[in-house]
Amino acid sequence: ALDGAAASPEAQTVAREYQSSLDDHVAQSLTPQMVRFSDHLIVMTKDHRSAILSMWPEASSKTRLLADPANVSDPIGQGLSRY
């Protein structure tokens, strides 16, 4: 997602179904400060994990796949049923 982007309407709908809200969600790029102060970095794909570790190898122990060992495909643009 681009910096400043809101959650997709589909993601917002699914969040509401789980009594949660993404109304205030704003996408932002990962920063060194986020990596340093995060307890966990959860990623959707092995490529995401590799990209993070290429910049911050020290984050290896706290960076893991959401659905290890599988990749989670991005549902954006694929309709509500994919969420």
PDB file of N, CA, C and O in Angstrom:
ATOM      1  N   ALA A   1       0.843  -1.184   0.000  1.00  0.00           N
ATOM      2  CA  ALA A   1       0.000   0.000   0.000  1.00  0.00           C
ATOM      3  C   ALA A   1       0.885   1.243   0.000  1.00  0.00           C
ATOM      4  O   ALA A   1       2.006   1.228   0.505  1.00  0.00           O
ATOM      5  N   LEU A   2       0.372   2.270  -0.557  1.00  0.00           N
ATOM      6  CA  LEU A   2       1.098   3.538  -0.581  1.00  0.00           C
ATOM      7  C   LEU A   2       0.994   4.229   0.770  1.00  0.00           C
ATOM      8  O   LEU A   2      -0.034   4.129   1.453  1.00  0.00           O
ATOM      9  N   ASP A   3       2.054   4.937   1.146  1.00  0.00           N
ATOM     10  CA  ASP A   3       2.005   5.704   2.389  1.00  0.00           C
ATOM     11  C   ASP A   3       0.774   6.594   2.395  1.00  0.00           C
ATOM     12  O   ASP A   3       0.472   7.265   1.408  1.00  0.00           O
ATOM     13  N   GLY A   4       0.057   6.582   3.503  1.00  0.00           N
ATOM     14  CA  GLY A   4      -1.118   7.416   3.661  1.00  0.00           C
ATOM     15  C   GLY A   4      -2.419   6.782   3.210  1.00  0.00           C
ATOM     16  O   GLY A   4      -3.491   7.338   3.422  1.00  0.00           O
ATOM     17  N   ALA A   5      -2.347   5.607   2.593  1.00  0.00           N
ATOM     18  CA  ALA A   5      -3.560   4.952   2.087  1.00  0.00           C
ATOM     19  C   ALA A   5      -4.379   4.373   3.239  1.00  0.00           C
ATOM     20  O   ALA A   5      -3.839   3.870   4.221  1.00  0.00           O
ATOM     21  N   ALA A   6      -5.677   4.449   3.098  1.00  0.00           N
ATOM     22  CA  ALA A   6      -6.592   3.835   4.056  1.00  0.00           C
ATOM     23  C   ALA A   6      -6.702   2.345   3.762  1.00  0.00           C
ATOM     24  O   ALA A   6      -6.328   1.878   2.687  1.00  0.00           O
ATOM     25  N   ALA A   7      -7.230   1.599   4.719  1.00  0.00           N
ATOM     26  CA  ALA A   7      -7.524   0.186   4.483  1.00  0.00           C
ATOM     27  C   ALA A   7      -8.579   0.091   3.390  1.00  0.00           C
ATOM     28  O   ALA A   7      -9.442   0.962   3.268  1.00  0.00           O
ATOM     29  N   SER A   8      -8.526  -0.977   2.622  1.00  0.00           N
ATOM     30  CA  SER A   8      -9.503  -1.159   1.550  1.00  0.00           C
ATOM     31  C   SER A   8     -10.908  -1.291   2.139  1.00  0.00           C
ATOM     32  O   SER A   8     -11.069  -1.724   3.292  1.00  0.00           O
ATOM     33  N   PRO A   9     -11.919  -0.942   1.364  1.00  0.00           N
ATOM     34  CA  PRO A   9     -13.291  -1.110   1.856  1.00  0.00           C
ATOM     35  C   PRO A   9     -13.590  -2.551   2.272  1.00  0.00           C
ATOM     36  O   PRO A   9     -14.284  -2.787   3.264  1.00  0.00           O
ATOM     37  N   GLU A  10     -13.035  -3.512   1.539  1.00  0.00           N
ATOM     38  CA  GLU A  10     -13.259  -4.920   1.880  1.00  0.00           C
ATOM     39  C   GLU A  10     -12.634  -5.267   3.233  1.00  0.00           C
ATOM     40  O   GLU A  10     -13.243  -5.950   4.055  1.00  0.00           O
ATOM     41  N   ALA A  11     -11.412  -4.806   3.472  1.00  0.00           N
ATOM     42  CA  ALA A  11     -10.755  -5.065   4.752  1.00  0.00           C
ATOM     43  C   ALA A  11     -11.530  -4.412   5.896  1.00  0.00           C
ATOM     44  O   ALA A  11     -11.681  -4.992   6.970  1.00  0.00           O
ATOM     45  N   GLN A  12     -12.049  -3.220   5.657  1.00  0.00           N
ATOM     46  CA  GLN A  12     -12.840  -2.535   6.674  1.00  0.00           C
ATOM     47  C   GLN A  12     -14.120  -3.310   6.988  1.00  0.00           C
ATOM     48  O   GLN A  12     -14.509  -3.450   8.156  1.00  0.00           O
ATOM     49  N   THR A  13     -14.745  -3.860   5.957  1.00  0.00           N
ATOM     50  CA  THR A  13     -15.960  -4.655   6.149  1.00  0.00           C
ATOM     51  C   THR A  13     -15.672  -5.894   6.985  1.00  0.00           C
ATOM     52  O   THR A  13     -16.397  -6.207   7.938  1.00  0.00           O
ATOM     53  N   VAL A  14     -14.606  -6.605   6.651  1.00  0.00           N
ATOM     54  CA  VAL A  14     -14.254  -7.821   7.387  1.00  0.00           C
ATOM     55  C   VAL A  14     -13.896  -7.471   8.833  1.00  0.00           C
ATOM     56  O   VAL A  14     -14.302  -8.176   9.766  1.00  0.00           O
ATOM     57  N   ALA A  15     -13.172  -6.404   9.049  1.00  0.00           N
ATOM     58  CA  ALA A  15     -12.827  -6.000  10.418  1.00  0.00           C
ATOM     59  C   ALA A  15     -14.089  -5.753  11.238  1.00  0.00           C
ATOM     60  O   ALA A  15     -14.188  -6.193  12.391  1.00  0.00           O
ATOM     61  N   ARG A  16     -15.071  -5.079  10.650  1.00  0.00           N
ATOM     62  CA  ARG A  16     -16.325  -4.821  11.360  1.00  0.00           C
ATOM     63  C   ARG A  16     -17.043  -6.130  11.713  1.00  0.00           C
ATOM     64  O   ARG A  16     -17.651  -6.238  12.779  1.00  0.00           O
ATOM     65  N   GLU A  17     -16.964  -7.125  10.835  1.00  0.00           N
ATOM     66  CA  GLU A  17     -17.583  -8.425  11.116  1.00  0.00           C
ATOM     67  C   GLU A  17     -16.957  -9.093  12.343  1.00  0.00           C
ATOM     68  O   GLU A  17     -17.586  -9.928  12.979  1.00  0.00           O
ATOM     69  N   TYR A  18     -15.725  -8.720  12.659  1.00  0.00           N
ATOM     70  CA  TYR A  18     -15.033  -9.246  13.836  1.00  0.00           C
ATOM     71  C   TYR A  18     -15.016  -8.222  14.974  1.00  0.00           C
ATOM     72  O   TYR A  18     -14.148  -8.268  15.852  1.00  0.00           O
ATOM     73  N   GLN A  19     -15.983  -7.298  14.950  1.00  0.00           N
ATOM     74  CA  GLN A  19     -16.118  -6.252  15.958  1.00  0.00           C
ATOM     75  C   GLN A  19     -14.826  -5.463  16.151  1.00  0.00           C
ATOM     76  O   GLN A  19     -14.437  -5.110  17.270  1.00  0.00           O
ATOM     77  N   SER A  20     -14.161  -5.175  15.040  1.00  0.00           N
ATOM     78  CA  SER A  20     -12.945  -4.374  15.057  1.00  0.00           C
ATOM     79  C   SER A  20     -13.120  -3.222  14.077  1.00  0.00           C
ATOM     80  O   SER A  20     -14.151  -3.117  13.409  1.00  0.00           O
ATOM     81  N   SER A  21     -12.152  -2.352  14.016  1.00  0.00           N
ATOM     82  CA  SER A  21     -12.250  -1.207  13.125  1.00  0.00           C
ATOM     83  C   SER A  21     -10.898  -0.893  12.500  1.00  0.00           C
ATOM     84  O   SER A  21      -9.870  -0.928  13.179  1.00  0.00           O
ATOM     85  N   LEU A  22     -10.928  -0.594  11.235  1.00  0.00           N
ATOM     86  CA  LEU A  22      -9.744  -0.103  10.533  1.00  0.00           C
ATOM     87  C   LEU A  22      -9.966   1.339  10.078  1.00  0.00           C
ATOM     88  O   LEU A  22      -9.247   1.846   9.220  1.00  0.00           O
ATOM     89  N   ASP A  23     -10.956   1.989  10.664  1.00  0.00           N
ATOM     90  CA  ASP A  23     -11.313   3.348  10.241  1.00  0.00           C
ATOM     91  C   ASP A  23     -10.144   4.318  10.334  1.00  0.00           C
ATOM     92  O   ASP A  23     -10.017   5.217   9.513  1.00  0.00           O
ATOM     93  N   ASP A  24      -9.300   4.165  11.326  1.00  0.00           N
ATOM     94  CA  ASP A  24      -8.179   5.085  11.521  1.00  0.00           C
ATOM     95  C   ASP A  24      -6.866   4.560  10.948  1.00  0.00           C
ATOM     96  O   ASP A  24      -5.819   5.183  11.126  1.00  0.00           O
ATOM     97  N   HIS A  25      -6.918   3.404  10.273  1.00  0.00           N
ATOM     98  CA  HIS A  25      -5.703   2.815   9.708  1.00  0.00           C
ATOM     99  C   HIS A  25      -5.155   3.679   8.586  1.00  0.00           C
ATOM    100  O   HIS A  25      -5.896   4.142   7.715  1.00  0.00           O
ATOM    101  N   VAL A  26      -3.843   3.893   8.609  1.00  0.00           N
ATOM    102  CA  VAL A  26      -3.150   4.606   7.542  1.00  0.00           C
ATOM    103  C   VAL A  26      -1.873   3.826   7.244  1.00  0.00           C
ATOM    104  O   VAL A  26      -1.065   3.578   8.149  1.00  0.00           O
ATOM    105  N   ALA A  27      -1.693   3.433   5.989  1.00  0.00           N
ATOM    106  CA  ALA A  27      -0.497   2.687   5.598  1.00  0.00           C
ATOM    107  C   ALA A  27       0.740   3.565   5.744  1.00  0.00           C
ATOM    108  O   ALA A  27       0.684   4.777   5.528  1.00  0.00           O
ATOM    109  N   GLN A  28       1.834   2.928   6.126  1.00  0.00           N
ATOM    110  CA  GLN A  28       3.097   3.644   6.217  1.00  0.00           C
ATOM    111  C   GLN A  28       4.245   2.688   5.942  1.00  0.00           C
ATOM    112  O   GLN A  28       4.147   1.486   6.224  1.00  0.00           O
ATOM    113  N   SER A  29       5.308   3.218   5.393  1.00  0.00           N
ATOM    114  CA  SER A  29       6.489   2.408   5.108  1.00  0.00           C
ATOM    115  C   SER A  29       7.181   2.024   6.405  1.00  0.00           C
ATOM    116  O   SER A  29       7.178   2.783   7.384  1.00  0.00           O
ATOM    117  N   LEU A  30       7.775   0.848   6.401  1.00  0.00           N
ATOM    118  CA  LEU A  30       8.523   0.370   7.555  1.00  0.00           C
ATOM    119  C   LEU A  30       9.765   1.234   7.737  1.00  0.00           C
ATOM    120  O   LEU A  30      10.489   1.518   6.783  1.00  0.00           O
ATOM    121  N   THR A  31      10.019   1.650   8.967  1.00  0.00           N
ATOM    122  CA  THR A  31      11.168   2.501   9.281  1.00  0.00           C
ATOM    123  C   THR A  31      12.113   1.777  10.227  1.00  0.00           C
ATOM    124  O   THR A  31      11.723   0.825  10.904  1.00  0.00           O
ATOM    125  N   PRO A  32      13.357   2.241  10.306  1.00  0.00           N
ATOM    126  CA  PRO A  32      14.280   1.642  11.270  1.00  0.00           C
ATOM    127  C   PRO A  32      13.750   1.694  12.707  1.00  0.00           C
ATOM    128  O   PRO A  32      13.935   0.750  13.478  1.00  0.00           O
ATOM    129  N   GLN A  33      13.061   2.769  13.052  1.00  0.00           N
ATOM    130  CA  GLN A  33      12.508   2.889  14.404  1.00  0.00           C
ATOM    131  C   GLN A  33      11.430   1.843  14.652  1.00  0.00           C
ATOM    132  O   GLN A  33      11.359   1.257  15.738  1.00  0.00           O
ATOM    133  N   MET A  34      10.579   1.595  13.669  1.00  0.00           N
ATOM    134  CA  MET A  34       9.556   0.558  13.808  1.00  0.00           C
ATOM    135  C   MET A  34      10.197  -0.800  14.035  1.00  0.00           C
ATOM    136  O   MET A  34       9.761  -1.568  14.890  1.00  0.00           O
ATOM    137  N   VAL A  35      11.223  -1.093  13.252  1.00  0.00           N
ATOM    138  CA  VAL A  35      11.905  -2.382  13.382  1.00  0.00           C
ATOM    139  C   VAL A  35      12.536  -2.489  14.766  1.00  0.00           C
ATOM    140  O   VAL A  35      12.383  -3.499  15.457  1.00  0.00           O
ATOM    141  N   ARG A  36      13.206  -1.445  15.191  1.00  0.00           N
ATOM    142  CA  ARG A  36      13.910  -1.468  16.477  1.00  0.00           C
ATOM    143  C   ARG A  36      12.950  -1.670  17.647  1.00  0.00           C
ATOM    144  O   ARG A  36      13.232  -2.432  18.565  1.00  0.00           O
ATOM    145  N   PHE A  37      11.808  -1.002  17.631  1.00  0.00           N
ATOM    146  CA  PHE A  37      10.924  -1.012  18.789  1.00  0.00           C
ATOM    147  C   PHE A  37       9.782  -2.026  18.710  1.00  0.00           C
ATOM    148  O   PHE A  37       8.994  -2.149  19.642  1.00  0.00           O
ATOM    149  N   SER A  38       9.708  -2.783  17.613  1.00  0.00           N
ATOM    150  CA  SER A  38       8.664  -3.805  17.477  1.00  0.00           C
ATOM    151  C   SER A  38       9.073  -5.090  18.180  1.00  0.00           C
ATOM    152  O   SER A  38      10.238  -5.490  18.157  1.00  0.00           O
ATOM    153  N   ASP A  39       8.078  -5.727  18.794  1.00  0.00           N
ATOM    154  CA  ASP A  39       8.315  -7.052  19.362  1.00  0.00           C
ATOM    155  C   ASP A  39       8.204  -8.131  18.292  1.00  0.00           C
ATOM    156  O   ASP A  39       8.884  -9.146  18.358  1.00  0.00           O
ATOM    157  N   HIS A  40       7.305  -7.895  17.325  1.00  0.00           N
ATOM    158  CA  HIS A  40       7.072  -8.850  16.237  1.00  0.00           C
ATOM    159  C   HIS A  40       6.861  -8.084  14.939  1.00  0.00           C
ATOM    160  O   HIS A  40       6.227  -7.032  14.930  1.00  0.00           O
ATOM    161  N   LEU A  41       7.371  -8.647  13.854  1.00  0.00           N
ATOM    162  CA  LEU A  41       7.109  -8.149  12.506  1.00  0.00           C
ATOM    163  C   LEU A  41       6.464  -9.314  11.755  1.00  0.00           C
ATOM    164  O   LEU A  41       7.120 -10.319  11.481  1.00  0.00           O
ATOM    165  N   ILE A  42       5.187  -9.189  11.465  1.00  0.00           N
ATOM    166  CA  ILE A  42       4.444 -10.266  10.811  1.00  0.00           C
ATOM    167  C   ILE A  42       4.267  -9.886   9.341  1.00  0.00           C
ATOM    168  O   ILE A  42       3.732  -8.814   9.034  1.00  0.00           O
ATOM    169  N   VAL A  43       4.700 -10.762   8.448  1.00  0.00           N
ATOM    170  CA  VAL A  43       4.658 -10.484   7.018  1.00  0.00           C
ATOM    171  C   VAL A  43       3.781 -11.511   6.300  1.00  0.00           C
ATOM    172  O   VAL A  43       3.517 -12.587   6.821  1.00  0.00           O
ATOM    173  N   MET A  44       3.350 -11.153   5.104  1.00  0.00           N
ATOM    174  CA  MET A  44       2.467 -12.034   4.337  1.00  0.00           C
ATOM    175  C   MET A  44       3.226 -13.010   3.449  1.00  0.00           C
ATOM    176  O   MET A  44       2.708 -14.074   3.136  1.00  0.00           O
ATOM    177  N   THR A  45       4.442 -12.645   3.017  1.00  0.00           N
ATOM    178  CA  THR A  45       5.168 -13.509   2.084  1.00  0.00           C
ATOM    179  C   THR A  45       6.633 -13.671   2.488  1.00  0.00           C
ATOM    180  O   THR A  45       7.199 -12.844   3.210  1.00  0.00           O
ATOM    181  N   LYS A  46       7.234 -14.730   1.968  1.00  0.00           N
ATOM    182  CA  LYS A  46       8.660 -14.961   2.191  1.00  0.00           C
ATOM    183  C   LYS A  46       9.483 -13.826   1.596  1.00  0.00           C
ATOM    184  O   LYS A  46      10.524 -13.451   2.147  1.00  0.00           O
ATOM    185  N   ASP A  47       9.011 -13.271   0.470  1.00  0.00           N
ATOM    186  CA  ASP A  47       9.722 -12.141  -0.140  1.00  0.00           C
ATOM    187  C   ASP A  47       9.694 -10.916   0.762  1.00  0.00           C
ATOM    188  O   ASP A  47      10.686 -10.179   0.843  1.00  0.00           O
ATOM    189  N   HIS A  48       8.571 -10.676   1.444  1.00  0.00           N
ATOM    190  CA  HIS A  48       8.507  -9.559   2.398  1.00  0.00           C
ATOM    191  C   HIS A  48       9.551  -9.759   3.502  1.00  0.00           C
ATOM    192  O   HIS A  48      10.274  -8.836   3.873  1.00  0.00           O
ATOM    193  N   ARG A  49       9.603 -10.982   4.020  1.00  0.00           N
ATOM    194  CA  ARG A  49      10.566 -11.280   5.096  1.00  0.00           C
ATOM    195  C   ARG A  49      11.996 -11.078   4.609  1.00  0.00           C
ATOM    196  O   ARG A  49      12.808 -10.456   5.283  1.00  0.00           O
ATOM    197  N   SER A  50      12.282 -11.561   3.415  1.00  0.00           N
ATOM    198  CA  SER A  50      13.629 -11.407   2.852  1.00  0.00           C
ATOM    199  C   SER A  50      13.994  -9.944   2.664  1.00  0.00           C
ATOM    200  O   SER A  50      15.131  -9.537   2.934  1.00  0.00           O
ATOM    201  N   ALA A  51      13.036  -9.142   2.208  1.00  0.00           N
ATOM    202  CA  ALA A  51      13.303  -7.718   2.004  1.00  0.00           C
ATOM    203  C   ALA A  51      13.618  -7.031   3.327  1.00  0.00           C
ATOM    204  O   ALA A  51      14.552  -6.224   3.413  1.00  0.00           O
ATOM    205  N   ILE A  52      12.861  -7.356   4.362  1.00  0.00           N
ATOM    206  CA  ILE A  52      13.118  -6.762   5.677  1.00  0.00           C
ATOM    207  C   ILE A  52      14.492  -7.187   6.187  1.00  0.00           C
ATOM    208  O   ILE A  52      15.283  -6.361   6.656  1.00  0.00           O
ATOM    209  N   LEU A  53      14.790  -8.478   6.075  1.00  0.00           N
ATOM    210  CA  LEU A  53      16.057  -8.974   6.611  1.00  0.00           C
ATOM    211  C   LEU A  53      17.262  -8.504   5.805  1.00  0.00           C
ATOM    212  O   LEU A  53      18.367  -8.419   6.344  1.00  0.00           O
ATOM    213  N   SER A  54      17.052  -8.148   4.535  1.00  0.00           N
ATOM    214  CA  SER A  54      18.171  -7.611   3.758  1.00  0.00           C
ATOM    215  C   SER A  54      18.558  -6.223   4.273  1.00  0.00           C
ATOM    216  O   SER A  54      19.716  -5.823   4.184  1.00  0.00           O
ATOM    217  N   MET A  55      17.590  -5.506   4.832  1.00  0.00           N
ATOM    218  CA  MET A  55      17.873  -4.171   5.379  1.00  0.00           C
ATOM    219  C   MET A  55      18.184  -4.211   6.876  1.00  0.00           C
ATOM    220  O   MET A  55      18.949  -3.392   7.375  1.00  0.00           O
ATOM    221  N   TRP A  56      17.546  -5.150   7.589  1.00  0.00           N
ATOM    222  CA  TRP A  56      17.701  -5.243   9.047  1.00  0.00           C
ATOM    223  C   TRP A  56      17.904  -6.700   9.459  1.00  0.00           C
ATOM    224  O   TRP A  56      17.004  -7.335  10.012  1.00  0.00           O
ATOM    225  N   PRO A  57      19.074  -7.271   9.207  1.00  0.00           N
ATOM    226  CA  PRO A  57      19.302  -8.679   9.547  1.00  0.00           C
ATOM    227  C   PRO A  57      19.097  -8.967  11.037  1.00  0.00           C
ATOM    228  O   PRO A  57      18.741 -10.084  11.412  1.00  0.00           O
ATOM    229  N   GLU A  58      19.270  -7.973  11.865  1.00  0.00           N
ATOM    230  CA  GLU A  58      19.082  -8.157  13.310  1.00  0.00           C
ATOM    231  C   GLU A  58      17.624  -8.421  13.686  1.00  0.00           C
ATOM    232  O   GLU A  58      17.320  -8.827  14.808  1.00  0.00           O
ATOM    233  N   ALA A  59      16.703  -8.226  12.743  1.00  0.00           N
ATOM    234  CA  ALA A  59      15.280  -8.458  12.995  1.00  0.00           C
ATOM    235  C   ALA A  59      14.849  -9.893  12.706  1.00  0.00           C
ATOM    236  O   ALA A  59      13.671 -10.224  12.794  1.00  0.00           O
ATOM    237  N   SER A  60      15.785 -10.758  12.407  1.00  0.00           N
ATOM    238  CA  SER A  60      15.457 -12.130  12.008  1.00  0.00           C
ATOM    239  C   SER A  60      14.594 -12.862  13.026  1.00  0.00           C
ATOM    240  O   SER A  60      13.615 -13.508  12.670  1.00  0.00           O
ATOM    241  N   SER A  61      14.934 -12.756  14.305  1.00  0.00           N
ATOM    242  CA  SER A  61      14.222 -13.525  15.319  1.00  0.00           C
ATOM    243  C   SER A  61      12.796 -13.030  15.565  1.00  0.00           C
ATOM    244  O   SER A  61      11.977 -13.767  16.112  1.00  0.00           O
ATOM    245  N   LYS A  62      12.487 -11.810  15.136  1.00  0.00           N
ATOM    246  CA  LYS A  62      11.131 -11.300  15.379  1.00  0.00           C
ATOM    247  C   LYS A  62      10.324 -11.106  14.098  1.00  0.00           C
ATOM    248  O   LYS A  62       9.233 -10.563  14.134  1.00  0.00           O
ATOM    249  N   THR A  63      10.849 -11.572  12.970  1.00  0.00           N
ATOM    250  CA  THR A  63      10.147 -11.436  11.695  1.00  0.00           C
ATOM    251  C   THR A  63       9.679 -12.801  11.237  1.00  0.00           C
ATOM    252  O   THR A  63      10.483 -13.708  11.029  1.00  0.00           O
ATOM    253  N   ARG A  64       8.348 -12.959  11.123  1.00  0.00           N
ATOM    254  CA  ARG A  64       7.809 -14.271  10.743  1.00  0.00           C
ATOM    255  C   ARG A  64       6.616 -14.131   9.811  1.00  0.00           C
ATOM    256  O   ARG A  64       5.976 -13.091   9.751  1.00  0.00           O
ATOM    257  N   LEU A  65       6.352 -15.219   9.129  1.00  0.00           N
ATOM    258  CA  LEU A  65       5.223 -15.271   8.200  1.00  0.00           C
ATOM    259  C   LEU A  65       3.907 -15.403   8.954  1.00  0.00           C
ATOM    260  O   LEU A  65       3.823 -16.134   9.941  1.00  0.00           O
ATOM    261  N   LEU A  66       2.893 -14.727   8.467  1.00  0.00           N
ATOM    262  CA  LEU A  66       1.560 -14.803   9.044  1.00  0.00           C
ATOM    263  C   LEU A  66       1.045 -16.239   9.043  1.00  0.00           C
ATOM    264  O   LEU A  66       0.447 -16.691  10.012  1.00  0.00           O
ATOM    265  N   ALA A  67       1.287 -16.964   7.949  1.00  0.00           N
ATOM    266  CA  ALA A  67       0.779 -18.335   7.810  1.00  0.00           C
ATOM    267  C   ALA A  67       1.934 -19.292   7.517  1.00  0.00           C
ATOM    268  O   ALA A  67       1.876 -20.076   6.584  1.00  0.00           O
ATOM    269  N   ASP A  68       2.977 -19.217   8.313  1.00  0.00           N
ATOM    270  CA  ASP A  68       4.162 -20.034   8.105  1.00  0.00           C
ATOM    271  C   ASP A  68       3.792 -21.510   7.941  1.00  0.00           C
ATOM    272  O   ASP A  68       3.005 -22.024   8.723  1.00  0.00           O
ATOM    273  N   PRO A  69       4.285 -22.234   6.945  1.00  0.00           N
ATOM    274  CA  PRO A  69       5.316 -21.829   6.004  1.00  0.00           C
ATOM    275  C   PRO A  69       4.781 -21.264   4.686  1.00  0.00           C
ATOM    276  O   PRO A  69       5.535 -21.038   3.762  1.00  0.00           O
ATOM    277  N   ALA A  70       3.498 -21.035   4.587  1.00  0.00           N
ATOM    278  CA  ALA A  70       2.904 -20.598   3.315  1.00  0.00           C
ATOM    279  C   ALA A  70       2.908 -19.078   3.180  1.00  0.00           C
ATOM    280  O   ALA A  70       2.942 -18.346   4.161  1.00  0.00           O
ATOM    281  N   ASN A  71       2.870 -18.622   1.944  1.00  0.00           N
ATOM    282  CA  ASN A  71       2.649 -17.210   1.649  1.00  0.00           C
ATOM    283  C   ASN A  71       1.153 -16.935   1.680  1.00  0.00           C
ATOM    284  O   ASN A  71       0.348 -17.804   1.359  1.00  0.00           O
ATOM    285  N   VAL A  72       0.786 -15.731   2.052  1.00  0.00           N
ATOM    286  CA  VAL A  72      -0.612 -15.293   1.994  1.00  0.00           C
ATOM    287  C   VAL A  72      -0.710 -14.324   0.825  1.00  0.00           C
ATOM    288  O   VAL A  72      -0.027 -13.303   0.813  1.00  0.00           O
ATOM    289  N   SER A  73      -1.526 -14.661  -0.157  1.00  0.00           N
ATOM    290  CA  SER A  73      -1.644 -13.771  -1.310  1.00  0.00           C
ATOM    291  C   SER A  73      -2.457 -12.534  -0.931  1.00  0.00           C
ATOM    292  O   SER A  73      -3.381 -12.605  -0.124  1.00  0.00           O
ATOM    293  N   ASP A  74      -2.076 -11.417  -1.501  1.00  0.00           N
ATOM    294  CA  ASP A  74      -2.748 -10.148  -1.234  1.00  0.00           C
ATOM    295  C   ASP A  74      -4.124 -10.173  -1.886  1.00  0.00           C
ATOM    296  O   ASP A  74      -4.243 -10.357  -3.083  1.00  0.00           O
ATOM    297  N   PRO A  75      -5.188  -9.991  -1.115  1.00  0.00           N
ATOM    298  CA  PRO A  75      -6.540 -10.072  -1.677  1.00  0.00           C
ATOM    299  C   PRO A  75      -7.002  -8.795  -2.373  1.00  0.00           C
ATOM    300  O   PRO A  75      -8.079  -8.780  -2.961  1.00  0.00           O
ATOM    301  N   ILE A  76      -6.201  -7.756  -2.338  1.00  0.00           N
ATOM    302  CA  ILE A  76      -6.641  -6.465  -2.878  1.00  0.00           C
ATOM    303  C   ILE A  76      -7.110  -6.615  -4.323  1.00  0.00           C
ATOM    304  O   ILE A  76      -6.475  -7.279  -5.137  1.00  0.00           O
ATOM    305  N   GLY A  77      -8.279  -6.084  -4.586  1.00  0.00           N
ATOM    306  CA  GLY A  77      -8.843  -6.109  -5.928  1.00  0.00           C
ATOM    307  C   GLY A  77      -9.538  -7.409  -6.305  1.00  0.00           C
ATOM    308  O   GLY A  77     -10.002  -7.560  -7.420  1.00  0.00           O
ATOM    309  N   GLN A  78      -9.619  -8.367  -5.375  1.00  0.00           N
ATOM    310  CA  GLN A  78     -10.191  -9.667  -5.697  1.00  0.00           C
ATOM    311  C   GLN A  78     -11.573  -9.896  -5.096  1.00  0.00           C
ATOM    312  O   GLN A  78     -12.096 -10.997  -5.156  1.00  0.00           O
ATOM    313  N   GLY A  79     -12.144  -8.886  -4.509  1.00  0.00           N
ATOM    314  CA  GLY A  79     -13.494  -9.018  -3.977  1.00  0.00           C
ATOM    315  C   GLY A  79     -13.523  -9.464  -2.527  1.00  0.00           C
ATOM    316  O   GLY A  79     -12.562 -10.026  -2.002  1.00  0.00           O
ATOM    317  N   LEU A  80     -14.643  -9.210  -1.891  1.00  0.00           N
ATOM    318  CA  LEU A  80     -14.811  -9.468  -0.472  1.00  0.00           C
ATOM    319  C   LEU A  80     -14.593 -10.926  -0.080  1.00  0.00           C
ATOM    320  O   LEU A  80     -14.042 -11.216   0.975  1.00  0.00           O
ATOM    321  N   SER A  81     -14.978 -11.853  -0.934  1.00  0.00           N
ATOM    322  CA  SER A  81     -14.855 -13.274  -0.597  1.00  0.00           C
ATOM    323  C   SER A  81     -13.408 -13.713  -0.391  1.00  0.00           C
ATOM    324  O   SER A  81     -13.143 -14.696   0.292  1.00  0.00           O
ATOM    325  N   ARG A  82     -12.442 -13.003  -0.945  1.00  0.00           N
ATOM    326  CA  ARG A  82     -11.016 -13.354  -0.796  1.00  0.00           C
ATOM    327  C   ARG A  82     -10.453 -12.891   0.539  1.00  0.00           C
ATOM    328  O   ARG A  82      -9.360 -13.283   0.928  1.00  0.00           O
ATOM    329  N   TYR A  83     -11.172 -12.029   1.230  1.00  0.00           N
ATOM    330  CA  TYR A  83     -10.703 -11.518   2.511  1.00  0.00           C
ATOM    331  C   TYR A  83     -11.060 -12.479   3.619  1.00  0.00           C
ATOM    332  O   TYR A  83     -10.574 -12.472   4.680  1.00  0.00           O
TER     333      TYR A  83
END
